[in-house]
Amino acid sequence: MSKLAAQDKFLDLSDYGRPLAKLFANQLKNTPITPIHVTLLFGVSGAIAIFFILQGHYILAGFFIVLKSIIDAADGELARIKKTPSYTGRYLDSVFDIVLNFLFLMTVCYVSQTTIWLAFLAFFCIQLQGTLYNYYYVILRNKSEGGDKTSKIFENKSPKALPGESQKSVDILFQIYTIVYGIFDKIIHAMDKEAYKVKTFPNWFMTFVSIYGLGFQLLIIALMLPLGFIDCIVPFFIFYTLFIFVLIGIRKNWLKA
């Protein structure tokens, strides 16, 4: 099952690792390895990247950050190939992402000249950016004929477990998900309450929005590290947040419901 119908597919700047992710997932389709195992693997890749940042090996750190993005896409691909979608995997993936984002920025703060409060602000900003991307993308997926509807526009209650997964696990992970993402979801929804009423988003708009996708955010970090801009990473993501108002302004003024 594709995430989007053919007419709704767009150039996703944050999804550059998809071709390699598909290749990787296809190599695993006849193995006992599950999408959850792959999710754990991208967590390991993120942890290795953090280790290399601490050691000052920024090229290697950048490599493992990009590798993390590729593996991050592979768990969903494997779930589609094996036809084993799960809410457990969907929420675990998201929880791992936010934990790694926090650790990446705290590690950058530790080895650079950045204050801890600015690092916390940058973490808030980077999550707000990603939430806007996810908000519009999930709306598009739910509107797209035959699209992937595992992710919901409004996560108000724990979903019914899919075949092969435990309802208890889904409920626990849903609670964790709502705790760590709830404030960001509420802020973005408050900023653009009517977005879900739009029939669809044009491809050019979604490509523009994808600069806030996690993969693209991590690519920026992966490039800034070896280029010697580690001190600029935190302030960059704070100022990068200003584009949120541009994107929401475009949506409200030119892409009305």
PDB file of N, CA, C and O in Angstrom, residues 4-77:
ATOM      1  N   LEU A   4       0.383   7.500  -0.649  1.00  0.00           N
ATOM      2  CA  LEU A   4      -0.405   8.474  -1.396  1.00  0.00           C
ATOM      3  C   LEU A   4      -0.824   7.912  -2.746  1.00  0.00           C
ATOM      4  O   LEU A   4      -0.111   7.093  -3.341  1.00  0.00           O
ATOM      5  N   ALA A   5      -1.970   8.380  -3.247  1.00  0.00           N
ATOM      6  CA  ALA A   5      -2.355   8.072  -4.616  1.00  0.00           C
ATOM      7  C   ALA A   5      -1.381   8.763  -5.572  1.00  0.00           C
ATOM      8  O   ALA A   5      -0.737   9.756  -5.208  1.00  0.00           O
ATOM      9  N   ALA A   6      -1.285   8.250  -6.781  1.00  0.00           N
ATOM     10  CA  ALA A   6      -0.289   8.735  -7.743  1.00  0.00           C
ATOM     11  C   ALA A   6      -0.391  10.242  -7.961  1.00  0.00           C
ATOM     12  O   ALA A   6       0.628  10.939  -8.029  1.00  0.00           O
ATOM     13  N   GLN A   7      -1.614  10.766  -8.055  1.00  0.00           N
ATOM     14  CA  GLN A   7      -1.794  12.191  -8.347  1.00  0.00           C
ATOM     15  C   GLN A   7      -1.397  13.087  -7.176  1.00  0.00           C
ATOM     16  O   GLN A   7      -1.199  14.293  -7.343  1.00  0.00           O
ATOM     17  N   ASP A   8      -1.281  12.508  -5.981  1.00  0.00           N
ATOM     18  CA  ASP A   8      -0.947  13.301  -4.797  1.00  0.00           C
ATOM     19  C   ASP A   8       0.529  13.215  -4.411  1.00  0.00           C
ATOM     20  O   ASP A   8       0.956  13.880  -3.467  1.00  0.00           O
ATOM     21  N   LYS A   9       1.291  12.405  -5.111  1.00  0.00           N
ATOM     22  CA  LYS A   9       2.705  12.254  -4.766  1.00  0.00           C
ATOM     23  C   LYS A   9       3.472  13.522  -5.126  1.00  0.00           C
ATOM     24  O   LYS A   9       3.192  14.176  -6.123  1.00  0.00           O
ATOM     25  N   PHE A  10       4.434  13.863  -4.289  1.00  0.00           N
ATOM     26  CA  PHE A  10       5.193  15.100  -4.473  1.00  0.00           C
ATOM     27  C   PHE A  10       6.671  14.844  -4.188  1.00  0.00           C
ATOM     28  O   PHE A  10       7.036  13.800  -3.627  1.00  0.00           O
ATOM     29  N   LEU A  11       7.506  15.782  -4.586  1.00  0.00           N
ATOM     30  CA  LEU A  11       8.933  15.685  -4.305  1.00  0.00           C
ATOM     31  C   LEU A  11       9.145  16.007  -2.836  1.00  0.00           C
ATOM     32  O   LEU A  11       9.081  17.164  -2.429  1.00  0.00           O
ATOM     33  N   ASP A  12       9.393  14.991  -2.049  1.00  0.00           N
ATOM     34  CA  ASP A  12       9.567  15.148  -0.603  1.00  0.00           C
ATOM     35  C   ASP A  12      11.062  15.304  -0.311  1.00  0.00           C
ATOM     36  O   ASP A  12      11.816  14.336  -0.359  1.00  0.00           O
ATOM     37  N   LEU A  13      11.474  16.524  -0.002  1.00  0.00           N
ATOM     38  CA  LEU A  13      12.893  16.803   0.226  1.00  0.00           C
ATOM     39  C   LEU A  13      13.428  16.099   1.468  1.00  0.00           C
ATOM     40  O   LEU A  13      14.640  15.912   1.602  1.00  0.00           O
ATOM     41  N   SER A  14      12.537  15.707   2.349  1.00  0.00           N
ATOM     42  CA  SER A  14      12.971  15.036   3.571  1.00  0.00           C
ATOM     43  C   SER A  14      13.069  13.526   3.393  1.00  0.00           C
ATOM     44  O   SER A  14      13.532  12.820   4.292  1.00  0.00           O
ATOM     45  N   ASP A  15      12.635  13.043   2.230  1.00  0.00           N
ATOM     46  CA  ASP A  15      12.542  11.595   2.007  1.00  0.00           C
ATOM     47  C   ASP A  15      13.602  11.095   1.023  1.00  0.00           C
ATOM     48  O   ASP A  15      13.373  10.130   0.300  1.00  0.00           O
ATOM     49  N   TYR A  16      14.753  11.740   1.018  1.00  0.00           N
ATOM     50  CA  TYR A  16      15.824  11.387   0.078  1.00  0.00           C
ATOM     51  C   TYR A  16      16.327   9.958   0.270  1.00  0.00           C
ATOM     52  O   TYR A  16      16.911   9.353  -0.623  1.00  0.00           O
ATOM     53  N   GLY A  17      16.132   9.401   1.464  1.00  0.00           N
ATOM     54  CA  GLY A  17      16.633   8.050   1.730  1.00  0.00           C
ATOM     55  C   GLY A  17      15.695   6.943   1.294  1.00  0.00           C
ATOM     56  O   GLY A  17      16.023   5.761   1.447  1.00  0.00           O
ATOM     57  N   ARG A  18      14.530   7.291   0.729  1.00  0.00           N
ATOM     58  CA  ARG A  18      13.532   6.283   0.393  1.00  0.00           C
ATOM     59  C   ARG A  18      14.030   5.198  -0.562  1.00  0.00           C
ATOM     60  O   ARG A  18      13.759   4.005  -0.337  1.00  0.00           O
ATOM     61  N   PRO A  19      14.741   5.538  -1.657  1.00  0.00           N
ATOM     62  CA  PRO A  19      15.212   4.469  -2.553  1.00  0.00           C
ATOM     63  C   PRO A  19      16.089   3.436  -1.841  1.00  0.00           C
ATOM     64  O   PRO A  19      15.904   2.226  -2.030  1.00  0.00           O
ATOM     65  N   LEU A  20      17.027   3.898  -1.020  1.00  0.00           N
ATOM     66  CA  LEU A  20      17.871   2.959  -0.276  1.00  0.00           C
ATOM     67  C   LEU A  20      17.062   2.216   0.785  1.00  0.00           C
ATOM     68  O   LEU A  20      17.325   1.039   1.064  1.00  0.00           O
ATOM     69  N   ALA A  21      16.083   2.905   1.366  1.00  0.00           N
ATOM     70  CA  ALA A  21      15.229   2.269   2.370  1.00  0.00           C
ATOM     71  C   ALA A  21      14.433   1.124   1.739  1.00  0.00           C
ATOM     72  O   ALA A  21      14.286   0.048   2.343  1.00  0.00           O
ATOM     73  N   LYS A  22      13.923   1.345   0.534  1.00  0.00           N
ATOM     74  CA  LYS A  22      13.181   0.292  -0.164  1.00  0.00           C
ATOM     75  C   LYS A  22      14.079  -0.891  -0.477  1.00  0.00           C
ATOM     76  O   LYS A  22      13.676  -2.060  -0.326  1.00  0.00           O
ATOM     77  N   LEU A  23      15.304  -0.589  -0.921  1.00  0.00           N
ATOM     78  CA  LEU A  23      16.266  -1.653  -1.224  1.00  0.00           C
ATOM     79  C   LEU A  23      16.566  -2.468   0.027  1.00  0.00           C
ATOM     80  O   LEU A  23      16.576  -3.705   0.006  1.00  0.00           O
ATOM     81  N   PHE A  24      16.799  -1.785   1.131  1.00  0.00           N
ATOM     82  CA  PHE A  24      17.089  -2.441   2.399  1.00  0.00           C
ATOM     83  C   PHE A  24      15.908  -3.297   2.855  1.00  0.00           C
ATOM     84  O   PHE A  24      16.058  -4.448   3.260  1.00  0.00           O
ATOM     85  N   ALA A  25      14.705  -2.729   2.771  1.00  0.00           N
ATOM     86  CA  ALA A  25      13.506  -3.447   3.203  1.00  0.00           C
ATOM     87  C   ALA A  25      13.258  -4.688   2.356  1.00  0.00           C
ATOM     88  O   ALA A  25      12.860  -5.738   2.877  1.00  0.00           O
ATOM     89  N   ASN A  26      13.523  -4.576   1.062  1.00  0.00           N
ATOM     90  CA  ASN A  26      13.331  -5.732   0.181  1.00  0.00           C
ATOM     91  C   ASN A  26      14.276  -6.880   0.502  1.00  0.00           C
ATOM     92  O   ASN A  26      13.935  -8.044   0.310  1.00  0.00           O
ATOM     93  N   GLN A  27      15.464  -6.537   1.007  1.00  0.00           N
ATOM     94  CA  GLN A  27      16.413  -7.569   1.408  1.00  0.00           C
ATOM     95  C   GLN A  27      15.940  -8.310   2.665  1.00  0.00           C
ATOM     96  O   GLN A  27      16.398  -9.416   2.956  1.00  0.00           O
ATOM     97  N   LEU A  28      15.021  -7.692   3.401  1.00  0.00           N
ATOM     98  CA  LEU A  28      14.565  -8.265   4.670  1.00  0.00           C
ATOM     99  C   LEU A  28      13.194  -8.932   4.573  1.00  0.00           C
ATOM    100  O   LEU A  28      12.732  -9.509   5.565  1.00  0.00           O
ATOM    101  N   LYS A  29      12.568  -8.874   3.402  1.00  0.00           N
ATOM    102  CA  LYS A  29      11.170  -9.313   3.319  1.00  0.00           C
ATOM    103  C   LYS A  29      10.980 -10.796   3.599  1.00  0.00           C
ATOM    104  O   LYS A  29       9.931 -11.203   4.103  1.00  0.00           O
ATOM    105  N   ASN A  30      11.980 -11.615   3.328  1.00  0.00           N
ATOM    106  CA  ASN A  30      11.858 -13.054   3.570  1.00  0.00           C
ATOM    107  C   ASN A  30      12.650 -13.507   4.794  1.00  0.00           C
ATOM    108  O   ASN A  30      13.031 -14.672   4.908  1.00  0.00           O
ATOM    109  N   THR A  31      12.896 -12.586   5.693  1.00  0.00           N
ATOM    110  CA  THR A  31      13.634 -12.889   6.922  1.00  0.00           C
ATOM    111  C   THR A  31      12.699 -12.727   8.116  1.00  0.00           C
ATOM    112  O   THR A  31      11.619 -12.144   7.997  1.00  0.00           O
ATOM    113  N   PRO A  32      13.110 -13.218   9.286  1.00  0.00           N
ATOM    114  CA  PRO A  32      12.267 -13.042  10.477  1.00  0.00           C
ATOM    115  C   PRO A  32      12.327 -11.634  11.057  1.00  0.00           C
ATOM    116  O   PRO A  32      11.628 -11.311  12.025  1.00  0.00           O
ATOM    117  N   ILE A  33      13.165 -10.762  10.473  1.00  0.00           N
ATOM    118  CA  ILE A  33      13.304  -9.395  10.977  1.00  0.00           C
ATOM    119  C   ILE A  33      12.001  -8.629  10.752  1.00  0.00           C
ATOM    120  O   ILE A  33      11.430  -8.642   9.658  1.00  0.00           O
ATOM    121  N   THR A  34      11.550  -7.946  11.792  1.00  0.00           N
ATOM    122  CA  THR A  34      10.291  -7.204  11.738  1.00  0.00           C
ATOM    123  C   THR A  34      10.551  -5.703  11.619  1.00  0.00           C
ATOM    124  O   THR A  34      11.670  -5.238  11.868  1.00  0.00           O
ATOM    125  N   PRO A  35       9.524  -4.930  11.268  1.00  0.00           N
ATOM    126  CA  PRO A  35       9.682  -3.472  11.251  1.00  0.00           C
ATOM    127  C   PRO A  35      10.129  -2.909  12.600  1.00  0.00           C
ATOM    128  O   PRO A  35      10.862  -1.914  12.643  1.00  0.00           O
ATOM    129  N   ILE A  36       9.694  -3.522  13.708  1.00  0.00           N
ATOM    130  CA  ILE A  36      10.107  -3.060  15.031  1.00  0.00           C
ATOM    131  C   ILE A  36      11.616  -3.211  15.201  1.00  0.00           C
ATOM    132  O   ILE A  36      12.293  -2.327  15.759  1.00  0.00           O
ATOM    133  N   HIS A  37      12.176  -4.309  14.699  1.00  0.00           N
ATOM    134  CA  HIS A  37      13.628  -4.505  14.756  1.00  0.00           C
ATOM    135  C   HIS A  37      14.352  -3.392  14.004  1.00  0.00           C
ATOM    136  O   HIS A  37      15.400  -2.905  14.445  1.00  0.00           O
ATOM    137  N   VAL A  38      13.799  -3.000  12.854  1.00  0.00           N
ATOM    138  CA  VAL A  38      14.412  -1.939  12.055  1.00  0.00           C
ATOM    139  C   VAL A  38      14.323  -0.607  12.790  1.00  0.00           C
ATOM    140  O   VAL A  38      15.265   0.197  12.762  1.00  0.00           O
ATOM    141  N   THR A  39      13.200  -0.363  13.461  1.00  0.00           N
ATOM    142  CA  THR A  39      13.053   0.851  14.264  1.00  0.00           C
ATOM    143  C   THR A  39      14.137   0.910  15.342  1.00  0.00           C
ATOM    144  O   THR A  39      14.759   1.957  15.563  1.00  0.00           O
ATOM    145  N   LEU A  40      14.370  -0.202  16.000  1.00  0.00           N
ATOM    146  CA  LEU A  40      15.424  -0.260  17.022  1.00  0.00           C
ATOM    147  C   LEU A  40      16.787   0.004  16.394  1.00  0.00           C
ATOM    148  O   LEU A  40      17.650   0.657  17.011  1.00  0.00           O
ATOM    149  N   LEU A  41      16.978  -0.469  15.165  1.00  0.00           N
ATOM    150  CA  LEU A  41      18.254  -0.276  14.475  1.00  0.00           C
ATOM    151  C   LEU A  41      18.519   1.196  14.189  1.00  0.00           C
ATOM    152  O   LEU A  41      19.655   1.671  14.327  1.00  0.00           O
ATOM    153  N   PHE A  42      17.487   1.958  13.811  1.00  0.00           N
ATOM    154  CA  PHE A  42      17.747   3.384  13.548  1.00  0.00           C
ATOM    155  C   PHE A  42      18.050   4.121  14.852  1.00  0.00           C
ATOM    156  O   PHE A  42      18.769   5.124  14.858  1.00  0.00           O
ATOM    157  N   GLY A  43      17.523   3.593  15.962  1.00  0.00           N
ATOM    158  CA  GLY A  43      17.891   4.161  17.264  1.00  0.00           C
ATOM    159  C   GLY A  43      19.364   3.951  17.558  1.00  0.00           C
ATOM    160  O   GLY A  43      20.047   4.849  18.075  1.00  0.00           O
ATOM    161  N   VAL A  44      19.869   2.780  17.193  1.00  0.00           N
ATOM    162  CA  VAL A  44      21.295   2.477  17.373  1.00  0.00           C
ATOM    163  C   VAL A  44      22.143   3.403  16.506  1.00  0.00           C
ATOM    164  O   VAL A  44      23.169   3.936  16.953  1.00  0.00           O
ATOM    165  N   SER A  45      21.711   3.615  15.263  1.00  0.00           N
ATOM    166  CA  SER A  45      22.451   4.504  14.362  1.00  0.00           C
ATOM    167  C   SER A  45      22.502   5.919  14.924  1.00  0.00           C
ATOM    168  O   SER A  45      23.544   6.588  14.872  1.00  0.00           O
ATOM    169  N   GLY A  46      21.382   6.387  15.484  1.00  0.00           N
ATOM    170  CA  GLY A  46      21.356   7.714  16.100  1.00  0.00           C
ATOM    171  C   GLY A  46      22.289   7.797  17.290  1.00  0.00           C
ATOM    172  O   GLY A  46      22.984   8.804  17.485  1.00  0.00           O
ATOM    173  N   ALA A  47      22.341   6.731  18.103  1.00  0.00           N
ATOM    174  CA  ALA A  47      23.224   6.712  19.274  1.00  0.00           C
ATOM    175  C   ALA A  47      24.697   6.748  18.849  1.00  0.00           C
ATOM    176  O   ALA A  47      25.523   7.418  19.486  1.00  0.00           O
ATOM    177  N   ILE A  48      25.026   6.049  17.767  1.00  0.00           N
ATOM    178  CA  ILE A  48      26.403   6.068  17.249  1.00  0.00           C
ATOM    179  C   ILE A  48      26.767   7.465  16.770  1.00  0.00           C
ATOM    180  O   ILE A  48      27.883   7.952  17.004  1.00  0.00           O
ATOM    181  N   ALA A  49      25.807   8.145  16.108  1.00  0.00           N
ATOM    182  CA  ALA A  49      26.046   9.513  15.649  1.00  0.00           C
ATOM    183  C   ALA A  49      26.349  10.426  16.836  1.00  0.00           C
ATOM    184  O   ALA A  49      27.263  11.267  16.776  1.00  0.00           O
ATOM    185  N   ILE A  50      25.617  10.268  17.914  1.00  0.00           N
ATOM    186  CA  ILE A  50      25.842  11.072  19.114  1.00  0.00           C
ATOM    187  C   ILE A  50      27.238  10.804  19.675  1.00  0.00           C
ATOM    188  O   ILE A  50      27.954  11.741  20.075  1.00  0.00           O
ATOM    189  N   PHE A  51      27.649   9.552  19.696  1.00  0.00           N
ATOM    190  CA  PHE A  51      28.988   9.195  20.178  1.00  0.00           C
ATOM    191  C   PHE A  51      30.058   9.908  19.360  1.00  0.00           C
ATOM    192  O   PHE A  51      31.018  10.467  19.916  1.00  0.00           O
ATOM    193  N   PHE A  52      29.895   9.925  18.038  1.00  0.00           N
ATOM    194  CA  PHE A  52      30.903  10.549  17.182  1.00  0.00           C
ATOM    195  C   PHE A  52      30.897  12.078  17.318  1.00  0.00           C
ATOM    196  O   PHE A  52      31.952  12.714  17.169  1.00  0.00           O
ATOM    197  N   ILE A  53      29.744  12.667  17.595  1.00  0.00           N
ATOM    198  CA  ILE A  53      29.721  14.107  17.865  1.00  0.00           C
ATOM    199  C   ILE A  53      30.547  14.407  19.111  1.00  0.00           C
ATOM    200  O   ILE A  53      31.354  15.341  19.143  1.00  0.00           O
ATOM    201  N   LEU A  54      30.344  13.606  20.151  1.00  0.00           N
ATOM    202  CA  LEU A  54      31.092  13.794  21.401  1.00  0.00           C
ATOM    203  C   LEU A  54      32.591  13.620  21.196  1.00  0.00           C
ATOM    204  O   LEU A  54      33.398  14.268  21.867  1.00  0.00           O
ATOM    205  N   GLN A  55      32.951  12.752  20.254  1.00  0.00           N
ATOM    206  CA  GLN A  55      34.366  12.494  19.981  1.00  0.00           C
ATOM    207  C   GLN A  55      34.962  13.495  18.988  1.00  0.00           C
ATOM    208  O   GLN A  55      36.173  13.463  18.732  1.00  0.00           O
ATOM    209  N   GLY A  56      34.126  14.355  18.434  1.00  0.00           N
ATOM    210  CA  GLY A  56      34.611  15.344  17.463  1.00  0.00           C
ATOM    211  C   GLY A  56      34.805  14.795  16.063  1.00  0.00           C
ATOM    212  O   GLY A  56      35.402  15.457  15.208  1.00  0.00           O
ATOM    213  N   HIS A  57      34.287  13.601  15.782  1.00  0.00           N
ATOM    214  CA  HIS A  57      34.390  12.996  14.448  1.00  0.00           C
ATOM    215  C   HIS A  57      33.121  13.351  13.666  1.00  0.00           C
ATOM    216  O   HIS A  57      32.207  12.537  13.523  1.00  0.00           O
ATOM    217  N   TYR A  58      33.078  14.559  13.145  1.00  0.00           N
ATOM    218  CA  TYR A  58      31.833  15.086  12.605  1.00  0.00           C
ATOM    219  C   TYR A  58      31.429  14.489  11.260  1.00  0.00           C
ATOM    220  O   TYR A  58      30.236  14.430  10.933  1.00  0.00           O
ATOM    221  N   ILE A  59      32.407  14.058  10.464  1.00  0.00           N
ATOM    222  CA  ILE A  59      32.054  13.400   9.198  1.00  0.00           C
ATOM    223  C   ILE A  59      31.338  12.081   9.480  1.00  0.00           C
ATOM    224  O   ILE A  59      30.304  11.772   8.880  1.00  0.00           O
ATOM    225  N   LEU A  60      31.890  11.302  10.408  1.00  0.00           N
ATOM    226  CA  LEU A  60      31.255  10.038  10.779  1.00  0.00           C
ATOM    227  C   LEU A  60      29.894  10.284  11.443  1.00  0.00           C
ATOM    228  O   LEU A  60      28.932   9.546  11.207  1.00  0.00           O
ATOM    229  N   ALA A  61      29.826  11.326  12.255  1.00  0.00           N
ATOM    230  CA  ALA A  61      28.554  11.664  12.893  1.00  0.00           C
ATOM    231  C   ALA A  61      27.503  11.983  11.836  1.00  0.00           C
ATOM    232  O   ALA A  61      26.361  11.496  11.907  1.00  0.00           O
ATOM    233  N   GLY A  62      27.885  12.782  10.839  1.00  0.00           N
ATOM    234  CA  GLY A  62      26.965  13.126   9.761  1.00  0.00           C
ATOM    235  C   GLY A  62      26.519  11.900   8.989  1.00  0.00           C
ATOM    236  O   GLY A  62      25.345  11.772   8.622  1.00  0.00           O
ATOM    237  N   PHE A  63      27.471  10.972   8.762  1.00  0.00           N
ATOM    238  CA  PHE A  63      27.137   9.742   8.038  1.00  0.00           C
ATOM    239  C   PHE A  63      26.067   8.952   8.789  1.00  0.00           C
ATOM    240  O   PHE A  63      25.075   8.494   8.203  1.00  0.00           O
ATOM    241  N   PHE A  64      26.236   8.789  10.090  1.00  0.00           N
ATOM    242  CA  PHE A  64      25.286   7.984  10.857  1.00  0.00           C
ATOM    243  C   PHE A  64      23.957   8.709  11.077  1.00  0.00           C
ATOM    244  O   PHE A  64      22.927   8.056  11.254  1.00  0.00           O
ATOM    245  N   ILE A  65      23.968  10.039  11.029  1.00  0.00           N
ATOM    246  CA  ILE A  65      22.706  10.779  11.089  1.00  0.00           C
ATOM    247  C   ILE A  65      21.897  10.532   9.818  1.00  0.00           C
ATOM    248  O   ILE A  65      20.691  10.277   9.865  1.00  0.00           O
ATOM    249  N   VAL A  66      22.582  10.585   8.667  1.00  0.00           N
ATOM    250  CA  VAL A  66      21.898  10.303   7.395  1.00  0.00           C
ATOM    251  C   VAL A  66      21.464   8.840   7.344  1.00  0.00           C
ATOM    252  O   VAL A  66      20.350   8.524   6.882  1.00  0.00           O
ATOM    253  N   LEU A  67      22.320   7.940   7.820  1.00  0.00           N
ATOM    254  CA  LEU A  67      21.966   6.520   7.859  1.00  0.00           C
ATOM    255  C   LEU A  67      20.727   6.297   8.729  1.00  0.00           C
ATOM    256  O   LEU A  67      19.855   5.488   8.397  1.00  0.00           O
ATOM    257  N   LYS A  68      20.648   7.030   9.826  1.00  0.00           N
ATOM    258  CA  LYS A  68      19.474   6.942  10.700  1.00  0.00           C
ATOM    259  C   LYS A  68      18.213   7.296   9.910  1.00  0.00           C
ATOM    260  O   LYS A  68      17.175   6.631  10.038  1.00  0.00           O
ATOM    261  N   SER A  69      18.278   8.339   9.076  1.00  0.00           N
ATOM    262  CA  SER A  69      17.121   8.747   8.281  1.00  0.00           C
ATOM    263  C   SER A  69      16.717   7.666   7.284  1.00  0.00           C
ATOM    264  O   SER A  69      15.524   7.431   7.055  1.00  0.00           O
ATOM    265  N   ILE A  70      17.716   7.023   6.685  1.00  0.00           N
ATOM    266  CA  ILE A  70      17.428   5.967   5.713  1.00  0.00           C
ATOM    267  C   ILE A  70      16.751   4.780   6.405  1.00  0.00           C
ATOM    268  O   ILE A  70      15.730   4.262   5.933  1.00  0.00           O
ATOM    269  N   ILE A  71      17.322   4.353   7.524  1.00  0.00           N
ATOM    270  CA  ILE A  71      16.748   3.221   8.252  1.00  0.00           C
ATOM    271  C   ILE A  71      15.366   3.579   8.791  1.00  0.00           C
ATOM    272  O   ILE A  71      14.471   2.730   8.844  1.00  0.00           O
ATOM    273  N   ASP A  72      15.195   4.836   9.165  1.00  0.00           N
ATOM    274  CA  ASP A  72      13.903   5.319   9.672  1.00  0.00           C
ATOM    275  C   ASP A  72      12.809   5.107   8.629  1.00  0.00           C
ATOM    276  O   ASP A  72      11.657   4.792   8.971  1.00  0.00           O
ATOM    277  N   ALA A  73      13.157   5.297   7.362  1.00  0.00           N
ATOM    278  CA  ALA A  73      12.177   5.081   6.287  1.00  0.00           C
ATOM    279  C   ALA A  73      11.972   3.601   6.005  1.00  0.00           C
ATOM    280  O   ALA A  73      10.914   3.198   5.506  1.00  0.00           O
ATOM    281  N   ALA A  74      12.965   2.789   6.330  1.00  0.00           N
ATOM    282  CA  ALA A  74      12.916   1.364   5.988  1.00  0.00           C
ATOM    283  C   ALA A  74      11.920   0.587   6.831  1.00  0.00           C
ATOM    284  O   ALA A  74      11.357  -0.410   6.356  1.00  0.00           O
ATOM    285  N   ASP A  75      11.678   1.005   8.079  1.00  0.00           N
ATOM    286  CA  ASP A  75      10.736   0.240   8.907  1.00  0.00           C
ATOM    287  C   ASP A  75       9.327   0.287   8.335  1.00  0.00           C
ATOM    288  O   ASP A  75       8.631  -0.733   8.258  1.00  0.00           O
ATOM    289  N   GLY A  76       8.925   1.473   7.868  1.00  0.00           N
ATOM    290  CA  GLY A  76       7.614   1.590   7.241  1.00  0.00           C
ATOM    291  C   GLY A  76       7.531   0.825   5.927  1.00  0.00           C
ATOM    292  O   GLY A  76       6.504   0.210   5.616  1.00  0.00           O
ATOM    293  N   GLU A  77       8.619   0.866   5.160  1.00  0.00           N
ATOM    294  CA  GLU A  77       8.654   0.115   3.907  1.00  0.00           C
ATOM    295  C   GLU A  77       8.521  -1.377   4.163  1.00  0.00           C
ATOM    296  O   GLU A  77       7.793  -2.078   3.464  1.00  0.00           O
TER     297      GLU A  77
END
